[in-house]
CSV table of C-alpha atoms (C1' of nucleotides) in Angstrom, one decimal:
chain,number,residue,atom,x,y,z
A,1019,MET,CA,151.9,118.0,74.0
A,1020,ALA,CA,152.6,115.0,75.4
A,1021,GLU,CA,150.5,113.1,77.4
A,1022,PHE,CA,152.7,110.9,78.9
A,1023,SER,CA,155.9,111.1,80.8
A,1024,THR,CA,158.4,112.9,79.2
A,1025,PRO,CA,162.4,111.8,79.8
A,1026,ILE,CA,165.0,113.6,81.3
A,1027,ALA,CA,166.7,115.8,78.6
A,1028,THR,CA,170.6,116.5,79.2
A,1029,VAL,CA,173.3,117.4,77.7
A,1030,ASP,CA,176.9,116.0,78.4
A,1031,VAL,CA,180.3,117.5,77.1
A,1032,VAL,CA,183.4,115.3,76.5
A,1033,LEU,CA,186.1,118.3,76.4
A,1034,LEU,CA,189.2,117.2,74.7
A,1035,THR,CA,192.9,119.0,75.3
A,1036,LEU,CA,196.3,117.5,74.8
A,1037,MET,CA,198.6,117.0,77.7
A,1038,SER,CA,202.3,115.6,77.2
A,1039,GLY,CA,201.2,111.9,76.7
A,1040,GLY,CA,198.3,112.6,74.8
A,1041,LEU,CA,194.6,113.0,74.6
A,1042,ALA,CA,192.9,114.3,77.8
A,1043,VAL,CA,189.6,115.0,79.3
A,1044,VAL,CA,188.8,117.8,81.4
A,1045,LEU,CA,185.9,116.4,84.5
A,1046,ALA,CA,183.6,118.2,86.9
A,1047,VAL,CA,183.1,117.5,90.4
A,1048,ARG,CA,179.3,117.2,90.7
A,1049,GLU,CA,177.4,119.9,92.6
A,1050,ARG,CA,173.9,117.8,93.1
A,1051,PRO,CA,172.9,114.4,93.3
A,1052,PRO,CA,173.2,111.9,91.6
A,1053,PHE,CA,176.5,111.3,92.4
A,1054,ALA,CA,177.1,114.8,94.1
A,1055,GLU,CA,181.0,115.1,94.8
A,1056,ARG,CA,182.3,112.4,92.1
A,1057,LEU,CA,183.9,113.7,88.8
A,1058,ALA,CA,181.7,113.5,86.3
A,1059,LEU,CA,181.3,115.0,82.4
A,1060,PRO,CA,180.1,118.7,82.6
A,1061,GLY,CA,176.7,118.7,81.5
A,1062,GLY,CA,173.4,120.1,82.9
A,1063,TYR,CA,169.7,119.6,81.6
A,1064,ILE,CA,168.5,121.5,78.6
A,1065,HIS,CA,166.5,124.9,79.2
A,1066,VAL,CA,164.1,125.4,76.9
A,1067,ASP,CA,163.7,129.2,78.0
A,1068,ARG,CA,166.9,129.8,77.3
A,1069,ASP,CA,168.5,127.8,74.6
A,1070,ASP,CA,168.0,127.6,71.4
A,1071,ASP,CA,168.9,124.1,70.1
A,1072,THR,CA,171.0,121.3,71.8
A,1073,ALA,CA,174.3,122.8,70.8
A,1074,ALA,CA,173.5,125.9,72.9
A,1075,THR,CA,173.0,123.8,75.9
A,1076,ALA,CA,176.9,122.4,75.1
A,1077,ARG,CA,178.3,126.2,74.5
A,1078,ARG,CA,176.1,126.9,77.9
A,1079,VAL,CA,177.9,124.2,79.8
A,1080,LEU,CA,180.9,124.9,78.3
A,1081,ALA,CA,180.9,128.3,79.5
A,1082,ALA,CA,180.1,127.6,83.0
A,1083,LYS,CA,182.4,124.7,84.0
A,1084,ALA,CA,185.1,125.8,82.0
A,1085,GLY,CA,185.2,129.6,81.0
A,1086,LEU,CA,185.6,128.7,77.4
A,1087,ASP,CA,184.1,130.8,74.9
A,1088,ALA,CA,184.1,129.1,71.1
A,1089,PRO,CA,185.8,126.0,71.1
A,1090,HIS,CA,185.3,123.6,68.4
A,1091,LEU,CA,182.1,121.8,69.1
A,1092,GLU,CA,180.7,119.0,67.5
A,1093,GLN,CA,177.3,116.4,68.1
A,1094,LEU,CA,178.6,112.9,69.3
A,1095,TYR,CA,175.3,111.0,69.9
A,1096,THR,CA,172.6,110.5,71.8
A,1097,PHE,CA,172.7,108.0,75.2
A,1098,SER,CA,169.1,106.9,76.4
A,1099,GLY,CA,167.6,104.2,78.3
A,1100,GLY,CA,165.9,103.6,82.0
A,1101,VAL,CA,168.9,102.4,83.6
A,1102,ARG,CA,171.7,105.0,82.8
A,1103,ASP,CA,170.7,107.5,85.5
A,1104,PRO,CA,169.2,107.0,88.6
A,1105,ARG,CA,166.6,109.5,88.5
A,1106,GLY,CA,165.0,107.3,85.4
A,1107,TRP,CA,164.7,107.5,82.0
A,1108,SER,CA,166.6,109.9,80.4
A,1109,LEU,CA,168.7,111.4,77.5
A,1110,SER,CA,171.7,112.8,77.1
A,1111,VAL,CA,172.7,114.1,73.8
A,1112,ALA,CA,176.1,114.1,73.9
A,1113,TYR,CA,178.7,116.1,72.3
A,1114,TYR,CA,182.9,116.5,72.2
A,1115,ALA,CA,184.6,119.7,71.8
A,1116,LEU,CA,188.2,119.9,71.5
A,1117,VAL,CA,190.4,123.2,72.9
A,1118,PRO,CA,194.3,123.8,72.9
A,1119,ALA,CA,195.8,123.2,76.4
A,1120,GLY,CA,196.9,126.7,76.8
A,1121,ARG,CA,192.9,128.1,76.5
A,1122,LEU,CA,192.8,126.1,80.2
A,1123,ASP,CA,195.3,126.9,82.0
A,1124,ARG,CA,193.7,130.0,82.0
A,1125,VAL,CA,190.9,129.1,83.4
A,1126,PRO,CA,191.1,129.9,87.4
A,1127,GLY,CA,190.8,126.8,89.4
A,1128,LEU,CA,192.1,124.3,87.2
A,1129,GLU,CA,194.8,121.2,87.7
A,1130,ALA,CA,194.1,118.5,89.5
A,1131,VAL,CA,193.9,120.4,92.8
A,1132,PRO,CA,191.9,118.2,95.6
A,1133,ALA,CA,188.3,119.6,95.4
A,1134,ALA,CA,188.8,121.8,92.4
A,1135,PRO,CA,186.1,122.0,90.4
A,1136,VAL,CA,187.6,120.4,87.4
A,1137,VAL,CA,190.5,118.6,86.9
A,1138,VAL,CA,191.8,117.1,83.6
A,1139,VAL,CA,192.6,113.2,83.2
A,1140,PRO,CA,194.1,111.4,80.8
A,1141,VAL,CA,192.1,109.2,78.5
A,1142,ASP,CA,194.1,106.2,78.9
A,1143,ALA,CA,194.1,106.3,82.6
A,1144,LEU,CA,190.1,107.1,83.5
A,1145,PRO,CA,188.9,106.8,86.7
A,1146,GLN,CA,185.0,104.9,87.2
A,1147,LEU,CA,182.8,107.4,86.1
A,1148,PRO,CA,179.1,107.8,87.0
A,1149,PHE,CA,176.0,107.3,84.4
A,1150,ASP,CA,177.1,106.1,81.6
A,1151,HIS,CA,180.2,108.5,81.5
A,1152,GLY,CA,182.9,106.1,80.7
A,1153,ALA,CA,181.2,104.9,77.3
A,1154,ILE,CA,180.5,108.6,76.2
A,1155,VAL,CA,184.2,109.5,76.7
A,1156,LYS,CA,185.4,105.9,74.7
A,1157,ALA,CA,182.8,106.9,71.9
A,1158,ALA,CA,184.4,110.6,71.9
A,1159,VAL,CA,187.7,109.4,72.0
A,1160,ASP,CA,187.2,107.2,69.1
A,1161,ARG,CA,185.3,109.5,66.7
A,1162,VAL,CA,188.0,111.6,67.3
A,1163,ARG,CA,191.0,109.2,66.9
A,1164,SER,CA,189.1,107.9,63.8
A,1165,LYS,CA,188.2,111.6,62.3
A,1166,SER,CA,191.7,112.9,62.8
A,1167,ALA,CA,192.9,110.0,60.0
A,1168,TYR,CA,191.4,112.4,56.9
A,1169,SER,CA,190.6,115.8,58.9
A,1170,SER,CA,192.0,118.6,60.1
A,1171,LEU,CA,190.5,118.0,63.4
A,1172,PRO,CA,193.7,117.7,65.5
A,1173,ALA,CA,194.7,121.3,64.6
A,1174,PHE,CA,191.8,122.4,66.7
A,1175,LEU,CA,194.1,121.1,69.8
A,1176,LEU,CA,196.7,123.9,68.2
A,1177,ASP,CA,196.8,127.5,68.9
A,1178,GLY,CA,196.5,129.7,65.6
A,1179,ALA,CA,199.9,129.6,64.7
A,1180,PHE,CA,201.9,126.7,64.5
A,1181,THR,CA,204.8,125.1,62.1
A,1182,LEU,CA,204.3,121.5,60.5
A,1183,ALA,CA,206.6,119.4,63.2
A,1184,GLU,CA,204.3,120.9,65.7
A,1185,LEU,CA,201.3,119.9,63.8
A,1186,GLN,CA,202.8,116.1,63.2
A,1187,ASP,CA,203.5,115.9,66.5
A,1188,VAL,CA,199.7,116.6,67.7
A,1189,TYR,CA,198.5,114.3,64.9
A,1190,GLU,CA,200.7,111.6,66.5
A,1191,ARG,CA,199.5,112.0,70.2
A,1192,VAL,CA,196.1,111.7,68.6
A,1193,ILE,CA,196.1,108.9,66.5
A,1194,GLY,CA,199.0,107.1,68.8
A,1195,THR,CA,201.2,106.3,66.2
A,1196,ARG,CA,204.2,108.2,64.3
A,1197,LEU,CA,203.8,109.3,61.0
A,1198,ASP,CA,206.6,109.7,58.7
A,1199,LYS,CA,207.7,113.2,57.8
A,1200,ALA,CA,207.7,113.5,54.0
A,1201,SER,CA,204.5,111.8,53.7
A,1202,PHE,CA,203.1,113.7,56.2
A,1203,ARG,CA,203.8,117.6,54.7
A,1204,ARG,CA,203.2,116.2,51.2
A,1205,LYS,CA,199.7,115.6,52.3
A,1206,ILE,CA,199.3,118.4,54.6
A,1207,GLU,CA,200.2,120.6,52.0
A,1208,ASP,CA,198.6,118.6,49.1
A,1209,GLN,CA,195.5,119.5,50.5
A,1210,SER,CA,195.8,122.8,51.4
A,1211,LEU,CA,194.5,122.4,54.6
A,1212,ILE,CA,197.1,125.2,55.9
A,1213,THR,CA,198.7,128.2,54.8
A,1214,PRO,CA,201.8,130.1,55.4
A,1215,ILE,CA,202.0,132.9,57.5
A,1216,PRO,CA,204.0,135.1,55.3
A,1217,GLY,CA,207.2,136.1,57.4
A,1218,ALA,CA,206.1,134.6,60.3
A,1219,ARG,CA,208.9,131.7,61.9
A,1220,ARG,CA,209.5,130.5,64.8
A,1221,GLY,CA,213.4,128.9,65.7
A,1222,GLY,CA,216.1,128.0,68.1
A,1223,ALA,CA,219.7,126.8,68.1
A,1224,HIS,CA,218.9,125.7,64.5
A,1225,ARG,CA,217.0,126.8,61.5
A,1226,PRO,CA,213.5,128.4,61.8
A,1227,ALA,CA,210.5,126.8,61.0
A,1228,GLN,CA,207.5,128.3,58.9
A,1229,LEU,CA,204.2,129.1,60.9
A,1230,TYR,CA,201.1,128.1,59.6
A,1231,ARG,CA,197.4,128.9,60.2
A,1232,LEU,CA,194.6,126.3,59.0
A,1233,SER,CA,193.2,127.1,55.7
A,1234,SER,CA,189.8,127.1,56.7
A,1235,PRO,CA,188.7,128.0,60.6
A,1236,THR,CA,185.9,125.3,60.1
A,1237,LEU,CA,186.7,121.3,60.1
A,1238,THR,CA,188.2,120.2,56.8
A,1239,SER,CA,188.1,116.4,55.5
A,1240,PHE,CA,190.7,114.9,53.0
A,1241,SER,CA,190.3,112.2,50.4
A,1242,ARG,CA,192.7,109.4,52.0
A,1243,ALA,CA,193.8,108.6,55.0
A,1244,LEU,CA,197.6,109.8,56.7
B,271,MET,CA,163.7,115.9,88.7
B,272,ALA,CA,163.2,118.8,86.3
B,273,GLU,CA,162.0,121.6,87.9
B,274,PHE,CA,161.4,123.2,84.4
B,275,SER,CA,159.7,122.9,81.2
B,276,THR,CA,161.2,119.5,79.4
B,277,PRO,CA,161.3,119.3,75.6
B,278,ILE,CA,159.1,117.1,73.7
B,279,ALA,CA,160.9,114.2,72.7
B,280,THR,CA,160.7,111.8,69.8
B,281,VAL,CA,162.4,109.3,67.2
B,282,ASP,CA,162.0,109.8,63.3
B,283,VAL,CA,163.1,106.9,61.1
B,284,VAL,CA,164.5,107.7,57.7
B,285,LEU,CA,163.5,104.1,56.0
B,286,LEU,CA,165.6,104.1,53.1
B,287,THR,CA,165.0,101.4,49.9
B,288,LEU,CA,166.1,101.0,46.8
B,289,MET,CA,164.0,101.8,43.8
B,290,SER,CA,165.2,101.5,40.0
B,291,GLY,CA,166.6,104.8,39.7
B,292,GLY,CA,168.0,104.7,43.5
B,293,LEU,CA,167.8,105.6,46.8
B,294,ALA,CA,164.0,106.1,48.1
B,295,VAL,CA,162.5,107.1,51.5
B,296,VAL,CA,159.3,105.8,52.7
B,297,LEU,CA,157.1,108.1,54.4
B,298,ALA,CA,153.9,108.1,56.1
B,299,VAL,CA,151.1,110.2,56.2
B,300,ARG,CA,150.7,111.9,59.4
B,301,GLU,CA,147.3,110.8,61.4
B,302,ARG,CA,147.6,113.6,64.0
B,303,PRO,CA,147.9,116.8,64.0
B,304,PRO,CA,150.2,119.3,63.4
B,305,PHE,CA,150.3,118.6,60.0
B,306,ALA,CA,147.5,115.7,59.8
B,307,GLU,CA,147.0,114.0,55.9
B,308,ARG,CA,151.0,115.3,54.9
B,309,LEU,CA,153.3,112.9,54.2
B,310,ALA,CA,156.2,113.0,57.0
B,311,LEU,CA,158.9,110.6,58.3
B,312,PRO,CA,157.5,107.6,60.4
B,313,GLY,CA,157.9,108.5,64.3
B,314,GLY,CA,157.0,108.9,67.2
B,315,TYR,CA,157.0,110.2,71.5
B,316,ILE,CA,159.2,108.0,73.3
B,317,HIS,CA,157.3,106.1,75.4
B,318,VAL,CA,159.7,105.6,78.9
B,319,ASP,CA,157.5,102.8,79.9
B,320,ARG,CA,157.9,100.5,76.7
B,321,ASP,CA,161.4,101.5,75.2
B,322,ASP,CA,164.1,100.5,76.5
B,323,ASP,CA,166.0,103.4,74.9
B,324,THR,CA,165.7,105.5,71.4
B,325,ALA,CA,166.6,101.9,69.2
B,326,ALA,CA,163.9,100.3,70.7
B,327,THR,CA,161.6,103.4,69.7
B,328,ALA,CA,162.5,103.2,66.4
B,329,ARG,CA,161.8,99.7,66.3
B,330,ARG,CA,158.4,100.3,67.3
B,331,VAL,CA,157.9,103.3,64.9
B,332,LEU,CA,159.1,100.4,61.9
B,333,ALA,CA,157.0,97.8,63.1
B,334,ALA,CA,153.8,99.7,63.7
B,335,LYS,CA,154.0,102.0,60.3
B,336,ALA,CA,156.0,99.5,58.0
B,337,GLY,CA,155.6,96.5,59.6
B,338,LEU,CA,159.2,95.7,59.7
B,339,ASP,CA,160.8,93.6,61.9
B,340,ALA,CA,164.4,93.7,62.2
B,341,PRO,CA,166.0,95.9,59.4
B,342,HIS,CA,169.9,97.4,59.5
B,343,LEU,CA,169.3,100.7,61.8
B,344,GLU,CA,171.6,103.3,63.1
B,345,GLN,CA,171.6,106.3,65.2
B,346,LEU,CA,172.0,109.3,62.3
B,347,TYR,CA,172.1,112.6,64.3
B,348,THR,CA,169.6,114.4,66.9
B,349,PHE,CA,167.8,117.4,65.7
B,350,SER,CA,166.6,119.9,68.4
B,351,GLY,CA,165.2,123.2,68.9
B,352,GLY,CA,162.3,125.6,70.3
B,353,VAL,CA,161.4,126.4,65.8
B,354,ARG,CA,161.2,123.2,64.6
B,355,ASP,CA,157.7,122.0,65.7
B,356,PRO,CA,155.0,124.2,66.3
B,357,ARG,CA,153.7,122.6,69.8
B,358,GLY,CA,157.3,123.7,71.1
B,359,TRP,CA,160.8,123.1,72.2
B,360,SER,CA,161.4,119.4,70.2
B,361,LEU,CA,163.9,117.1,70.1
B,362,SER,CA,163.9,114.1,67.3
B,363,VAL,CA,166.7,111.5,68.0
B,364,ALA,CA,167.0,110.5,64.1
B,365,TYR,CA,167.5,107.2,63.1
B,366,TYR,CA,168.2,105.8,59.3
B,367,ALA,CA,167.0,101.9,58.6
B,368,LEU,CA,168.1,100.4,55.2
B,369,VAL,CA,165.6,97.6,53.7
B,370,PRO,CA,165.4,95.6,50.8
B,371,ALA,CA,162.8,96.9,48.2
B,372,GLY,CA,161.2,93.3,48.3
B,373,ARG,CA,160.6,93.3,52.3
B,374,LEU,CA,158.5,96.2,51.5
B,375,ASP,CA,156.4,94.7,48.5
B,376,ARG,CA,154.9,92.2,51.5
B,377,VAL,CA,153.7,95.1,53.8
B,378,PRO,CA,149.9,95.7,53.0
B,379,GLY,CA,149.2,99.0,51.8
B,380,LEU,CA,152.1,99.9,50.3
B,381,GLU,CA,152.7,101.9,46.9
B,382,ALA,CA,151.8,105.1,45.8
B,383,VAL,CA,148.4,105.0,46.3
B,384,PRO,CA,146.3,107.7,47.1
B,385,ALA,CA,145.9,108.1,50.7
B,386,ALA,CA,147.6,104.8,51.4
B,387,PRO,CA,149.3,105.2,54.8
B,388,VAL,CA,152.7,105.0,53.7
B,389,VAL,CA,154.5,106.0,50.3
B,390,VAL,CA,157.8,105.4,48.8
B,391,VAL,CA,159.7,108.1,47.2
B,392,PRO,CA,162.9,108.6,45.4
B,393,VAL,CA,165.4,110.8,47.2
B,394,ASP,CA,166.1,113.1,44.3
B,395,ALA,CA,162.2,113.9,44.0
B,396,LEU,CA,161.4,114.6,47.7
B,397,PRO,CA,158.3,116.8,48.0
B,398,GLN,CA,158.3,119.5,50.8
B,399,LEU,CA,158.1,117.6,54.3
B,400,PRO,CA,156.8,119.4,57.4
B,401,PHE,CA,159.0,120.0,60.9
B,402,ASP,CA,162.8,119.7,59.3
B,403,HIS,CA,162.1,116.3,58.0
B,404,GLY,CA,163.8,117.5,54.6
B,405,ALA,CA,167.0,118.4,56.4
B,406,ILE,CA,167.0,115.0,58.5
B,407,VAL,CA,166.4,112.8,55.3
B,408,LYS,CA,169.2,114.9,53.6
B,409,ALA,CA,171.6,114.4,56.1
B,410,ALA,CA,170.6,110.2,56.2
B,411,VAL,CA,171.4,110.3,52.1
B,412,ASP,CA,174.7,111.9,53.0
B,413,ARG,CA,175.8,109.9,55.6
B,414,VAL,CA,174.8,106.5,53.6
B,415,ARG,CA,176.3,107.8,50.5
B,416,SER,CA,179.6,108.6,52.2
B,417,LYS,CA,179.7,105.3,54.4
B,418,SER,CA,178.9,103.4,51.1
B,419,ALA,CA,182.5,103.9,50.0
B,420,TYR,CA,184.5,102.1,52.3
B,421,SER,CA,181.9,100.1,54.1
B,422,SER,CA,179.0,96.7,53.5
B,423,LEU,CA,176.2,99.1,54.4
B,424,PRO,CA,174.8,98.8,50.7
B,425,ALA,CA,174.3,95.4,51.0
B,426,PHE,CA,171.6,95.3,53.6
B,427,LEU,CA,169.6,96.7,50.8
B,428,LEU,CA,170.0,93.2,49.4
B,429,ASP,CA,168.2,89.8,50.7
B,430,GLY,CA,170.4,87.2,51.9
B,431,ALA,CA,171.8,86.1,48.7
B,432,PHE,CA,173.0,87.8,45.7
B,433,THR,CA,175.3,88.1,42.6
B,434,LEU,CA,178.8,90.3,42.8
B,435,ALA,CA,176.9,92.0,40.0
B,436,GLU,CA,174.1,92.5,41.8
B,437,LEU,CA,176.2,93.6,44.6
B,438,GLN,CA,178.3,96.4,42.5
B,439,ASP,CA,174.9,97.6,40.8
B,440,VAL,CA,173.7,98.3,44.5
B,441,TYR,CA,176.9,100.3,45.4
B,442,GLU,CA,176.5,102.0,41.7
B,443,ARG,CA,173.2,103.4,42.3
B,444,VAL,CA,174.0,104.2,46.1
B,445,ILE,CA,177.0,106.5,45.3
B,446,GLY,CA,175.6,107.6,41.9
B,447,THR,CA,178.9,106.7,39.9
B,448,ARG,CA,179.6,103.8,37.8
B,449,LEU,CA,182.5,101.4,39.6
B,450,ASP,CA,185.4,99.4,37.2
B,451,LYS,CA,184.2,95.2,37.6
B,452,ALA,CA,187.8,94.3,38.1
B,453,SER,CA,188.5,96.6,40.9
B,454,PHE,CA,185.4,96.1,42.6
B,455,ARG,CA,185.8,92.6,43.0
B,456,ARG,CA,189.4,92.4,43.9
B,457,LYS,CA,187.6,95.1,47.0
B,458,ILE,CA,185.4,93.0,48.2
B,459,GLU,CA,187.3,89.7,47.8
B,460,ASP,CA,190.3,91.1,49.5
B,461,GLN,CA,188.3,92.5,52.5
B,462,SER,CA,186.6,88.9,53.2
B,463,LEU,CA,183.1,90.9,52.7
B,464,ILE,CA,181.2,88.4,51.4
B,465,THR,CA,180.9,84.4,51.3
B,466,PRO,CA,180.4,82.6,48.8
B,467,ILE,CA,177.7,79.7,48.8
B,468,PRO,CA,178.6,76.2,47.9
B,469,GLY,CA,177.2,75.1,45.0
B,470,ALA,CA,174.8,78.1,44.6
B,471,ARG,CA,174.2,79.8,41.4
B,472,ARG,CA,172.0,82.1,39.2
B,473,GLY,CA,172.2,82.1,35.8
B,474,GLY,CA,170.1,83.2,32.6
B,475,ALA,CA,171.6,82.7,28.6
B,476,HIS,CA,175.0,82.6,29.9
B,477,ARG,CA,177.0,81.7,32.3
B,478,PRO,CA,175.6,81.8,35.5
B,479,ALA,CA,177.3,83.7,38.7
B,480,GLN,CA,177.9,82.5,41.8
B,481,LEU,CA,175.7,84.1,44.8
B,482,TYR,CA,176.9,85.5,47.9
B,483,ARG,CA,176.2,86.3,51.0
B,484,LEU,CA,177.6,89.0,53.3
B,485,SER,CA,180.3,87.1,55.9
B,486,SER,CA,179.2,89.3,59.1
B,487,PRO,CA,175.7,90.0,59.2
B,488,THR,CA,176.5,93.0,60.9
B,489,LEU,CA,178.3,96.4,59.0
B,490,THR,CA,181.7,96.0,58.1
B,491,SER,CA,184.3,99.0,57.3
B,492,PHE,CA,186.9,98.2,55.3
B,493,SER,CA,190.2,100.7,55.0
B,494,ARG,CA,190.2,102.3,51.2
B,495,ALA,CA,187.9,104.1,49.3
B,496,LEU,CA,186.0,101.9,46.3
C,392,DT,C1',232.7,123.8,62.2
C,393,DA,C1',229.1,120.7,65.5
C,394,DA,C1',224.7,120.3,66.3
C,395,DA,C1',219.8,121.0,65.5
C,396,DT,C1',216.1,121.4,63.3
C,397,DA,C1',213.8,122.7,58.9
C,398,DG,C1',213.0,120.7,54.7
C,399,DT,C1',213.1,117.9,49.9
C,400,DG,C1',213.9,114.2,46.6
C,401,DT,C1',213.8,109.4,45.1
C,402,DC,C1',213.0,104.5,45.3
C,403,DT,C1',209.6,101.3,46.7
C,404,DA,C1',205.5,98.9,47.6
C,405,DT,C1',200.2,98.9,47.1
C,406,DA,C1',196.1,99.3,45.2
C,407,DA,C1',193.1,101.8,42.5
C,408,DG,C1',191.6,102.6,37.2
C,409,DA,C1',191.1,101.1,32.6
C,410,DC,C1',190.4,97.7,29.5
C,411,DA,C1',190.7,93.7,26.9
C,412,DC,C1',190.9,89.2,27.4
C,413,DT,C1',189.3,84.2,28.9
C,414,DA,C1',185.4,80.9,30.4
C,415,DT,C1',180.9,79.0,30.5
C,416,DA,C1',175.7,78.9,30.2
C,417,DT,C1',171.5,79.2,26.9
C,418,DG,C1',169.0,78.7,22.0
D,428,DC,C1',178.0,79.1,17.0
D,429,DA,C1',176.2,83.9,18.4
D,430,DT,C1',175.5,85.8,22.0
D,431,DA,C1',175.2,87.8,26.6
D,432,DT,C1',176.9,87.6,31.2
D,433,DA,C1',180.9,85.9,34.4
D,434,DG,C1',185.1,85.8,35.7
D,435,DT,C1',190.5,87.3,35.2
D,436,DG,C1',195.2,89.0,33.9
D,437,DT,C1',198.0,92.9,33.7
D,438,DC,C1',199.1,97.9,31.9
D,439,DT,C1',199.2,102.3,34.5
D,440,DT,C1',198.9,105.5,37.8
D,441,DA,C1',199.0,107.8,42.0
D,442,DT,C1',200.5,108.0,46.7
D,443,DA,C1',202.0,106.5,51.0
D,444,DG,C1',206.1,104.8,53.6
D,445,DA,C1',211.2,104.5,54.2
D,446,DC,C1',214.7,106.6,53.9
D,447,DA,C1',218.6,109.3,52.9
D,448,DC,C1',220.1,114.1,51.3
D,449,DT,C1',219.9,119.1,51.7
D,450,DA,C1',219.1,123.9,53.8
D,451,DT,C1',219.6,127.2,58.0
D,452,DT,C1',219.7,128.9,61.6
D,453,DT,C1',222.5,129.7,66.3
D,454,DA,C1',226.9,128.7,69.7
DNA sequence: TAAATAGTGTCTATAAGACACTATATG
DNA sequence: CATATAGTGTCTTATAGACACTATTTA
């Protein structure tokens, strides 16, 4: 065992979703000091008797604060040091998670109600956050934007079935640039990233669109940029 | 403060260098239980009174075990759980570091002398390692290989001045494939990754080669693959 | 048949791979 | 001048971007 004092060990989660404008992060009102009542990333201590590993801590935090059960979750980076937390030398293993907007709406008590336990804030209009949570959110957004250029990551912001136009729109909102329709479709289809759902189509007063699902339920990378 | 027990918090470092065959990792003989006398990654407890953050822990470990002062160092991943260390629930923030082979030769007591404190082992011929250190080395090698396809990372395995042929050779040994000379030179020069050292040339019984150095002392990424 | 969105064909620009060529040093 | 390595020119191939075109639905 360690004969000297050990860092405070926590896990923080950057839960991202897509709002009209673009990426948004879910923040929780802190129930305890330090920074009680302030908005911050959902997080918590690692419980060595309950959590198999830090990913389990992250899933437990997400279940408790946002009622989510299995969003796409990846480890981001471990932030550490003596000055980031007023309680002392601390270490936070940060994770990011992506969830379709629809799954958040079904969580009770959501949206920007004053004093609600949880709010969704666009990442380009973040308030000042306690600890180094501002830097953690920025790191998560940078990571998601860069991985989006060459992987299926943005698809985890959509529910099971989607049209190619919807998928392109999600990519565009995540990375913040417009993409050419023909190039996007070639790319996505050549990589067999998605599979058409036979017979499933979505329409309006126009030609109906084929519905697709991800070919693999897990993250898939492809070779070149979009 | 935490009212419950807290994980063991350590830092482990995957120190990589280039041997004739390819990438090699520096392993240290463990001085203490568990696994005393066994080869493992150099590592140590986080000292909250001495280390500013986990990167400082990693630098302290490298200085103590390999006498290195400022190699290229990046955080890799945080490994955690109740079963990876017989002492109990533990969390290891893993880093990887790259160092030119020449700087290791100057460290006293190195090379594969039996019972030496430190040995260099090719990553493709690793012995069984204690804890989950085998998985940590594999993760580091994967990360270095994939970043090498689009960044200046392999250059940190070379000392200050090098020829383009030497640089290409390092890239080839790291990623394990042959590269076309003309394409490689176009790529590296177009990205302004390196700067010629005026007047500096290296020769033999043939046309001498221009010597270069990295344009930026820090890691630089470029847009497309090699 | 107008409107709207789905989906395709094709030209161009860029960059990587292949590979042969020229350049310049030593012995 | 033979040899060895440095360094370049250029053809081919793959692919992203631009953009116009065709297809299919409802009202």
